[in-house]
XYZ file of C-alpha atoms in Angstrom:
663
model
C 125.977 66.397 209.087
C 130.685 66.607 208.120
C 130.299 68.310 205.547
C 127.278 70.507 207.056
C 128.504 72.140 210.217
C 132.545 72.366 208.494
C 129.940 74.947 205.868
C 128.803 76.782 208.913
C 132.035 76.863 210.531
C 133.678 78.463 207.426
C 131.301 80.660 206.150
C 130.446 82.399 210.069
C 134.704 82.616 210.297
C 135.965 82.907 207.296
C 136.752 86.183 205.127
C 138.101 85.622 202.463
C 139.581 89.768 201.519
C 143.048 87.939 203.617
C 143.705 86.406 200.340
C 142.944 88.728 198.440
C 144.431 91.915 199.803
C 148.166 92.197 201.119
C 147.742 92.699 205.109
C 150.372 95.134 207.001
C 151.759 95.040 210.164
C 148.547 96.078 212.254
C 146.146 93.685 210.487
C 145.200 96.324 207.992
C 144.039 95.831 204.422
C 146.043 97.157 201.897
C 143.923 98.964 198.609
C 141.064 97.688 200.036
C 138.193 100.525 199.718
C 136.308 103.154 202.222
C 139.545 102.786 204.256
C 142.625 104.132 204.959
C 144.248 102.604 203.038
C 142.344 102.328 199.963
C 145.170 104.188 198.286
C 147.464 102.423 198.781
C 147.680 98.958 197.276
C 150.945 97.680 197.879
C 152.788 96.027 200.517
C 156.272 97.477 201.738
C 159.040 95.386 204.113
C 161.002 98.053 206.746
C 163.912 95.892 205.920
C 163.553 92.647 203.334
C 166.868 91.872 204.524
C 164.676 90.228 207.830
C 162.882 88.057 205.647
C 165.909 85.397 204.639
C 164.892 84.843 208.687
C 163.809 81.222 209.375
C 161.226 82.416 210.994
C 158.780 83.145 207.326
C 159.390 79.464 207.239
C 157.597 79.674 211.492
C 154.976 82.002 210.940
C 154.404 82.646 206.527
C 155.626 85.729 208.163
C 158.394 88.442 207.613
C 159.248 89.428 211.280
C 160.057 93.760 210.075
C 157.353 96.513 210.191
C 154.715 95.605 206.873
C 153.486 99.007 205.683
C 150.836 99.924 203.027
C 152.674 101.939 200.362
C 150.914 104.301 197.662
C 154.622 103.177 195.552
C 156.598 101.672 195.693
C 161.023 103.216 197.037
C 162.789 104.332 193.057
C 165.739 104.990 194.991
C 168.625 104.120 197.574
C 168.549 105.913 200.915
C 169.600 105.317 204.800
C 167.594 107.679 206.886
C 170.485 107.953 209.009
C 171.524 110.189 205.555
C 167.639 111.986 205.035
C 167.783 112.787 208.742
C 171.062 114.170 209.111
C 170.538 116.194 205.358
C 166.562 117.307 205.846
C 167.466 121.047 206.808
C 169.029 122.025 203.543
C 167.258 118.973 201.590
C 163.530 118.692 203.010
C 163.087 117.021 199.498
C 164.457 114.263 199.942
C 162.584 113.796 203.665
C 159.166 114.324 201.966
C 159.543 111.819 199.495
C 161.146 109.039 202.923
C 158.897 110.003 205.211
C 156.324 108.733 202.621
C 157.898 104.990 203.895
C 157.714 105.677 207.986
C 154.892 104.865 210.577
C 151.561 106.756 209.257
C 151.957 110.283 211.000
C 155.996 110.317 211.936
C 157.410 113.301 210.720
C 160.049 113.952 213.607
C 163.342 114.718 212.308
C 165.327 115.006 215.916
C 164.194 112.403 217.183
C 167.967 109.911 217.952
C 168.639 107.955 214.944
C 168.695 104.762 217.384
C 165.308 105.612 219.023
C 163.367 105.873 215.079
C 165.559 102.493 214.826
C 164.766 100.769 217.039
C 161.039 102.019 217.269
C 161.249 101.471 214.384
C 159.216 104.246 213.375
C 161.144 104.482 210.310
C 162.831 102.189 207.649
C 166.744 102.104 208.177
C 167.242 102.041 203.949
C 165.048 102.820 200.927
C 166.146 100.445 197.785
C 164.843 100.733 194.290
C 162.136 98.110 193.870
C 158.974 97.580 192.105
C 155.524 96.106 192.890
C 155.337 92.344 192.201
C 151.531 90.076 193.086
C 151.222 93.632 195.715
C 154.332 93.585 196.831
C 157.408 95.671 196.714
C 160.635 93.516 195.903
C 163.854 94.899 195.081
C 164.319 95.531 191.195
C 166.266 92.893 189.994
C 168.852 93.000 186.985
C 171.713 91.634 184.893
C 174.628 93.962 184.455
C 177.794 91.707 182.245
C 176.367 88.897 183.876
C 176.678 90.470 187.638
C 173.699 90.741 189.775
C 172.400 94.312 190.345
C 169.977 96.517 191.808
C 169.832 99.628 189.994
C 173.048 99.301 188.429
C 174.576 99.135 191.781
C 175.911 95.807 192.701
C 176.415 96.960 196.906
C 174.203 98.582 198.906
C 174.147 100.292 202.668
C 171.886 98.993 204.998
C 171.944 102.034 206.716
C 173.454 100.384 210.231
C 176.774 101.066 209.365
C 177.204 98.390 206.472
C 178.051 98.022 203.471
C 175.480 95.345 201.760
C 175.628 93.122 198.427
C 172.085 92.866 196.469
C 172.727 88.497 196.814
C 171.511 89.147 200.232
C 168.293 90.977 199.137
C 168.013 88.259 196.371
C 168.123 84.912 199.688
C 165.713 86.958 201.227
C 163.556 87.255 198.007
C 163.870 83.937 198.004
C 162.663 83.439 201.103
C 159.203 85.877 200.313
C 157.923 82.995 198.007
C 155.981 81.393 200.696
C 154.720 85.023 201.893
C 153.204 85.394 198.636
C 151.416 81.969 196.653
C 148.160 82.848 198.110
C 148.324 86.333 196.614
C 149.724 84.785 192.981
C 147.467 82.429 192.976
C 144.498 84.871 193.415
C 146.305 87.358 191.179
C 146.467 84.588 188.141
C 142.865 83.533 188.773
C 140.928 86.401 188.155
C 142.507 86.203 184.475
C 141.910 81.878 183.384
C 137.991 82.190 182.431
C 138.376 84.186 179.435
C 141.084 81.541 178.084
C 138.745 78.571 179.304
C 135.563 80.250 177.173
C 137.878 79.980 174.359
C 139.206 76.573 174.407
C 135.359 75.445 175.336
C 134.294 77.284 172.119
C 137.324 76.118 170.007
C 136.793 72.347 171.714
C 133.138 72.234 170.782
C 133.878 73.278 167.522
C 136.554 70.125 167.119
C 133.877 67.964 168.313
C 131.431 69.865 165.439
C 134.330 68.625 162.778
C 133.945 65.494 163.674
C 130.975 64.024 163.184
C 131.755 65.314 159.247
C 135.267 65.010 158.751
C 136.539 62.790 161.808
C 139.218 61.420 159.484
C 140.984 64.484 157.489
C 140.804 66.253 161.033
C 142.595 63.521 162.864
C 145.337 63.368 160.590
C 144.733 67.397 160.747
C 145.620 67.122 165.042
C 148.264 64.745 163.960
C 150.388 67.402 161.660
C 149.224 70.383 163.380
C 150.995 68.999 166.631
C 154.237 68.005 165.149
C 153.368 71.810 163.869
C 153.114 72.922 166.797
C 156.607 71.516 168.230
C 158.012 72.322 165.627
C 157.514 75.931 165.325
C 158.395 75.483 169.675
C 162.105 74.182 168.388
C 162.967 76.492 165.695
C 161.582 79.387 168.391
C 163.695 78.146 170.879
C 166.491 77.888 168.305
C 166.343 81.380 166.987
C 166.573 82.562 170.480
C 169.313 80.755 171.386
C 171.376 81.671 168.545
C 170.303 85.716 168.392
C 171.624 85.551 172.861
C 174.758 84.355 170.861
C 178.177 87.151 172.248
C 175.406 88.798 174.812
C 177.052 89.874 178.007
C 175.413 87.981 180.772
C 173.885 85.399 178.457
C 175.925 82.517 179.141
C 175.941 82.499 182.575
C 173.474 79.502 184.097
C 170.290 79.898 186.076
C 172.349 78.495 189.199
C 174.551 81.471 188.947
C 171.759 83.913 188.690
C 169.748 82.630 191.657
C 165.867 82.880 192.435
C 164.812 85.784 190.235
C 161.316 87.830 190.883
C 160.985 89.303 187.845
C 161.419 85.938 185.487
C 162.232 87.469 182.401
C 165.730 86.919 183.602
C 165.826 82.941 182.654
C 164.695 84.091 179.166
C 168.366 85.879 178.653
C 170.203 83.390 179.368
C 170.598 80.069 176.453
C 171.230 77.913 178.500
C 166.744 78.373 179.122
C 166.216 78.151 175.628
C 168.198 75.323 174.998
C 166.535 73.484 177.599
C 163.290 74.307 175.552
C 164.453 73.223 172.682
C 165.586 69.941 174.151
C 162.992 68.882 175.282
C 160.536 70.145 172.874
C 162.412 67.897 170.566
C 162.429 64.738 172.603
C 158.748 65.078 172.313
C 158.283 65.926 168.665
C 160.653 62.310 168.007
C 158.394 60.264 170.851
C 155.200 60.909 168.713
C 156.773 60.669 164.681
C 157.910 57.604 166.052
C 154.539 56.730 167.764
C 152.996 57.883 164.112
C 155.587 55.469 162.027
C 154.969 52.352 164.505
C 151.499 52.122 164.981
C 150.120 53.850 161.645
C 148.070 50.493 160.966
C 146.860 50.992 164.183
C 145.833 54.695 164.227
C 143.858 53.646 160.422
C 141.586 51.754 162.070
C 140.965 53.377 165.337
C 139.907 56.539 162.762
C 137.430 54.068 161.665
C 135.983 52.690 164.974
C 136.507 57.035 165.518
C 134.309 57.236 161.996
C 131.510 54.555 164.089
C 131.660 56.314 167.176
C 130.724 60.474 164.842
C 127.953 57.878 163.511
C 126.542 57.341 166.733
C 127.106 61.397 167.684
C 125.027 62.240 164.073
C 121.943 60.249 164.813
C 122.613 61.699 168.645
C 123.768 65.607 168.293
C 122.474 66.130 172.191
C 125.153 64.277 173.403
C 128.054 67.379 172.008
C 126.875 69.330 174.834
C 126.876 67.374 177.578
C 130.219 68.301 178.326
C 128.644 71.756 179.540
C 126.547 69.683 181.702
C 129.584 68.620 183.843
C 131.657 70.827 183.307
C 128.728 73.360 184.992
C 128.521 70.559 187.606
C 132.121 70.426 188.191
C 132.981 74.703 188.442
C 129.906 74.615 190.942
C 131.896 71.570 192.866
C 135.074 73.561 192.866
C 133.910 77.273 193.423
C 132.073 75.629 196.037
C 134.623 73.750 197.686
C 137.117 76.563 196.815
C 134.952 79.245 198.782
C 134.715 76.937 201.560
C 138.141 76.414 202.193
C 139.387 79.907 201.802
C 136.826 80.658 204.757
C 138.367 78.328 206.553
C 142.029 78.696 206.048
C 141.177 82.279 206.788
C 138.906 82.490 210.035
C 139.528 83.955 213.232
C 141.202 86.650 214.996
C 144.006 88.441 214.504
C 147.113 87.014 215.968
C 149.919 89.283 217.494
C 153.786 88.015 218.435
C 156.526 89.230 219.737
C 159.338 90.833 216.982
C 162.084 91.572 218.665
C 165.459 92.364 217.484
C 167.433 91.071 219.498
C 167.637 87.487 218.504
C 168.525 86.266 222.657
C 164.925 87.541 222.983
C 163.710 84.992 225.492
C 159.774 86.295 224.031
C 160.541 86.028 220.587
C 157.464 84.610 218.831
C 155.810 84.561 221.807
C 151.983 85.390 221.608
C 150.950 89.181 222.596
C 148.126 91.759 222.656
C 148.886 95.258 220.728
C 146.999 96.937 223.762
C 148.523 96.884 226.715
C 152.179 95.638 225.194
C 153.635 99.040 226.176
C 152.402 98.206 229.113
C 154.349 94.678 230.349
C 158.475 94.259 230.147
C 158.699 92.795 227.623
C 159.782 96.048 226.039
C 162.718 96.616 229.415
C 164.002 93.853 228.649
C 163.911 93.886 224.520
C 164.281 97.021 223.643
C 163.162 97.733 220.023
C 160.464 95.056 220.784
C 157.018 95.505 218.479
C 153.658 93.768 219.385
C 153.031 93.026 214.860
C 150.111 90.982 213.727
C 150.976 87.536 212.767
C 148.324 85.633 210.688
C 144.853 85.097 211.809
C 143.702 82.289 213.617
C 142.530 81.425 217.892
C 143.318 78.746 220.713
C 139.456 78.097 220.753
C 138.372 74.173 219.934
C 137.224 75.613 216.331
C 140.743 76.493 215.794
C 142.120 73.542 216.700
C 140.027 71.472 214.022
C 140.644 73.731 211.078
C 143.156 70.931 209.529
C 140.401 68.525 210.432
C 137.252 70.077 208.152
C 140.104 70.837 205.919
C 140.223 67.392 204.764
C 136.428 67.134 204.910
C 136.312 69.770 202.855
C 138.336 68.118 200.330
C 136.877 64.689 200.600
C 133.088 65.283 199.868
C 134.666 67.964 197.288
C 136.240 64.409 195.283
C 133.032 62.324 196.442
C 131.232 65.031 194.568
C 133.134 65.784 191.467
C 133.647 61.804 191.140
C 130.055 61.235 191.421
C 129.532 63.893 188.076
C 131.849 62.820 186.536
C 130.195 59.151 186.759
C 126.369 60.796 186.245
C 127.909 62.376 182.488
C 129.911 58.591 182.010
C 126.205 56.438 183.019
C 124.569 59.085 180.741
C 126.749 59.584 177.502
C 127.068 55.247 177.866
C 123.044 54.879 178.068
C 122.209 57.125 175.246
C 125.281 54.820 173.411
C 124.465 51.903 173.808
C 120.926 52.572 172.868
C 121.960 53.559 169.632
C 124.460 50.200 169.278
C 121.070 47.649 170.356
C 118.873 50.297 167.967
C 118.816 46.621 165.038
C 117.814 49.282 162.322
C 119.354 52.080 162.354
C 118.132 54.860 162.898
C 114.804 54.045 163.202
C 114.733 51.783 166.245
C 116.976 54.692 168.065
C 114.064 55.899 171.294
C 112.897 58.992 170.664
C 115.327 62.253 173.112
C 118.067 58.921 173.996
C 119.886 61.321 176.540
C 116.921 62.766 177.958
C 116.250 59.542 178.623
C 119.743 58.387 179.989
C 119.752 60.826 182.273
C 116.814 60.701 183.616
C 117.445 56.586 184.054
C 120.266 57.622 186.021
C 119.574 60.204 188.303
C 115.783 57.494 188.696
C 117.601 54.563 189.100
C 121.237 54.646 188.972
C 122.762 57.230 191.497
C 123.104 54.936 194.131
C 125.285 53.191 192.137
C 127.293 56.341 190.577
C 127.833 57.424 194.841
C 129.404 54.743 196.039
C 131.641 53.865 192.608
C 132.397 57.840 193.879
C 132.932 56.893 196.968
C 135.523 54.389 196.802
C 137.718 56.664 194.147
C 137.213 60.052 196.390
C 138.803 57.621 199.406
C 141.658 56.050 197.261
C 142.106 59.597 195.969
C 142.305 61.673 200.326
C 144.436 58.365 200.335
C 147.019 59.794 197.994
C 146.420 64.332 199.340
C 147.330 62.600 202.656
C 150.223 60.355 201.541
C 151.408 63.561 199.655
C 150.917 66.242 203.178
C 152.939 63.461 204.688
C 155.893 63.587 202.804
C 155.798 67.519 202.203
C 155.599 67.296 206.237
C 158.532 65.101 206.323
C 160.562 66.013 203.926
C 164.068 66.440 205.654
C 163.780 64.672 208.741
C 162.708 60.933 207.456
C 165.029 58.270 207.199
C 166.492 56.378 204.109
C 163.359 53.511 204.854
C 160.822 56.085 205.532
C 161.104 58.370 202.181
C 161.031 54.446 200.514
C 157.854 53.499 201.529
C 156.358 56.702 200.975
C 157.093 56.416 196.922
C 155.786 52.980 197.166
C 152.773 53.308 198.953
C 152.908 56.921 196.279
C 153.028 55.020 193.416
C 150.208 51.614 194.799
C 147.904 54.231 195.380
C 148.661 55.769 191.991
C 148.401 52.401 190.902
C 144.965 51.755 192.421
C 143.129 55.274 191.233
C 144.100 54.615 187.794
C 143.071 51.123 187.991
C 139.751 52.067 189.958
C 138.754 54.287 187.381
C 139.354 52.012 184.448
C 137.110 49.260 186.226
C 134.721 52.487 186.780
C 134.442 53.862 183.674
C 133.330 50.375 181.846
C 131.205 49.177 185.664
C 129.180 52.255 184.385
C 128.876 51.819 181.007
C 127.598 47.999 182.115
C 124.923 49.588 184.515
C 123.345 52.185 181.381
C 123.327 48.683 179.622
C 121.488 46.418 181.969
C 120.496 48.664 185.065
C 122.450 45.640 188.079
C 124.585 47.128 190.737
C 127.928 48.431 190.979
C 130.047 45.774 192.076
C 128.184 43.080 189.703
C 128.475 45.672 186.788
C 131.963 45.975 187.885
C 132.771 42.563 187.813
C 130.749 41.903 184.256
C 133.007 44.260 183.093
C 136.088 43.116 184.189
C 136.160 40.274 183.127
C 134.664 41.095 179.647
C 137.081 42.947 179.065
C 139.676 40.503 179.868
C 138.489 38.185 177.300
C 139.156 40.858 174.796
C 142.242 42.401 176.120
C 144.397 42.787 173.025
C 141.061 44.177 171.168
C 141.731 46.675 174.388
C 145.210 47.518 173.269
C 145.377 47.977 170.231
C 142.472 49.443 169.462
C 141.435 51.479 172.406
C 144.872 53.175 173.333
C 145.422 53.675 169.974
C 142.065 55.668 170.121
C 143.140 57.420 173.052
C 146.502 58.717 171.959
C 144.508 60.642 168.592
C 142.555 62.123 171.418
C 145.515 62.624 172.874
C 146.685 65.019 170.527
C 143.327 66.892 169.696
C 143.626 68.120 173.553
C 147.002 68.868 172.938
C 146.386 70.778 169.537
C 143.478 72.950 171.680
C 145.364 73.874 174.234
C 148.180 74.713 172.448
C 146.231 76.809 169.888
C 144.790 78.829 172.905
C 148.488 78.844 174.642
C 149.582 80.375 171.673
C 146.531 82.856 171.513
C 147.728 84.239 175.403
C 151.116 83.930 174.487
C 150.477 86.869 172.025
C 147.383 88.457 174.519
C 149.705 88.387 177.475
C 152.560 89.798 175.739
C 150.401 92.906 174.055
C 151.745 91.760 171.275
C 147.999 91.556 168.967
C 146.968 95.397 168.350
C 143.519 94.431 169.216
C 143.673 93.962 172.054
C 146.921 95.749 173.189
C 145.184 98.201 175.583
C 142.821 95.468 177.743
C 145.912 93.218 178.286
C 147.817 92.935 181.449
C 150.734 94.175 181.982
C 152.719 91.372 183.917
C 156.512 91.151 184.998
C 155.630 87.369 184.779
C 153.502 85.904 182.426
C 154.159 82.322 182.369
C 152.068 82.335 185.075
C 148.870 82.929 183.696
C 150.285 81.478 180.356
C 150.736 78.234 181.716
C 147.700 78.749 184.004
C 145.761 79.122 180.659
C 147.223 76.176 178.505
C 146.527 73.584 181.512
C 142.667 75.113 182.281
C 142.561 74.331 178.046
C 144.047 71.060 177.850
C 141.335 70.229 180.821
C 137.902 71.841 179.313
C 139.673 70.242 176.244
C 139.866 66.851 177.808
C 136.071 67.239 179.226
C 134.996 67.621 175.662
C 137.009 65.200 173.863
C 135.476 62.356 176.308
C 132.417 62.666 174.471
C 134.299 61.024 171.629
C 135.953 58.210 174.035
C 133.091 57.340 175.528
C 131.572 56.407 172.462
C 134.847 55.071 171.256
C 134.103 52.729 174.367
C 131.041 52.196 175.073
C 130.743 50.977 170.940
C 133.719 48.893 171.509
C 132.289 47.070 175.181
C 129.057 46.547 173.199
C 130.881 45.008 170.515
C 132.802 41.965 172.992
C 129.242 41.762 174.318
C 127.257 41.634 171.005
C 130.060 38.959 169.550
C 129.517 36.931 173.169
C 126.048 36.964 172.759
C 125.171 36.685 169.221
C 127.029 34.468 166.280
C 125.087 35.922 162.973
C 123.021 33.906 162.337
C 119.518 35.142 161.536
C 118.473 33.583 165.607
C 121.519 35.695 166.584
C 121.491 38.656 164.430
C 124.960 41.045 165.597
C 123.824 44.562 165.989
C 127.031 45.765 164.813
C 127.356 48.169 161.825
C 127.881 46.791 158.829
C 131.182 49.035 158.905
C 132.534 48.344 162.157
C 131.453 44.830 161.245
C 134.426 45.258 158.674
C 136.549 47.320 160.608
C 136.838 44.728 163.693
C 137.452 41.277 161.991
C 134.324 39.232 161.079
C 134.574 38.618 157.420
C 130.733 38.167 156.513
C 126.879 39.375 158.390
C 124.184 37.382 158.325
C 121.913 38.011 155.323
C 118.771 40.209 157.689
C 121.405 42.077 159.012
C 122.938 42.590 156.194
C 119.525 44.472 154.422
C 119.250 45.978 157.451
């Protein structure tokens, strides 16, 4: 009922256009079709220096007039200079007035009144669009921060300012454009994830036939990719030697909207090279010390490959889980956006005078000019601040968002649990078939899915609920930590840190218990609590085997995921940097391609994780069945082992019963 109420309220009051399009001071969307701003897709700040004001952190809105424009200014100019020369330099005035309020064309109006009423900006500076907003065109010259090769500029109010002031203002704008950053790069994600899905599926098919060889390819492939990264970082580091400004530190240049500036620093490439070297050394050392265990783990994976070979349909089940989770994520995201953007426009008083007592108070733009605010605070304006309201619904927006997040976590965990139980049931039917493949049931995956839906929905939902509660507590702790940052004392920080650590460990433990509980549910059909208890004690009785074989197998699968993500990342890098001639015209021109690149890499890893989970689930199921087989049977004719001869040799039994050897 709570979820239904939350969704209904969100879809009735929400408007996702507020996330996609920037909004000017009148609450109008920039670039929206069939409006006056259809061809004005970029947001322009009248005085970006005001974005350094603390009001940005309060309202998440820069306290200056904001206007939708078709292009950003490309030169330095002040209103005072342009007005003084408009008679004999009309081109300058015609260019400048496009950044004034719509309809303003009165250069005879006094400068003081124009600046007071903010009819026009006091200045314009060379800018370029970044995430649909005009930001100063920063660059470095001989290690000095500049804008259009200038280190100072006139602010149009009689002062000469340094461009570092613009840098501080741009830094404070980060919070204002966070949602736009997310939506901008989200549109570039699906193609990369689709490639990762295809590559992961191809690797799973290859694993069926060449498990051992392919995993050694994974291992050396990861080492090779990281090695290439080290060489490339060293080449960039050496190439920048002697170039003016390359020896500056990240701290020296501060925050830059053009993140390519950081790639011009030797320090950046040195840091990348050190990090990659550390990762390379760790992987090589692990391979050296675990080489014998890796051979055993690969043999276990071969047995898993044999099981998947008999039940090939399991290779495609991750697509079902992927679609279910994608539906959950999409539904949660749409509902969250509708909730976040619900409400009516809220306008607040923006005053030039810092002592104005009406500053940041709510106002009505239709009646604002009839109030005495403009008299007490000359130049004050009633401008759009955000979307919200004072109704009971708006007061509980946060509760609705929390409920939406909780149901999202529950549904995602249930989808994962359903997949784990389904795969476990299919692979268990392979293991407990005495004569393979003759005794394997027909359509084992479909039968297992039907059993999970018909008989085990309650157990799966209960396990997902417990995990979702712990995850929600972790989300709340992170939220509290963010809100209390800078205000809490040492004891509070210590307490929050302990709680976050404890619940992180609890979540990992519950995931481990749930996973093995679902395997026992698939085998015996018992309820969640009983299955979890039996699985836990069974694993504790075989803890050495768990640590040695299962975790080394997880490490090998992890290397496979890294190879998939790294391969797709390299392809995305060449695509976004327009280095692939075939797709050069299709590739978007980005000021900063590292954000979409990292998004694609992380998304590709998650997709690969979903597909490689088939092998992980197969190995875990076979291992748990093996442990159960050892306790239930003794290898005699009356109680023969169900494990295959190869698995029997791998995991330490010297001989099988005659009947099993023949089978």
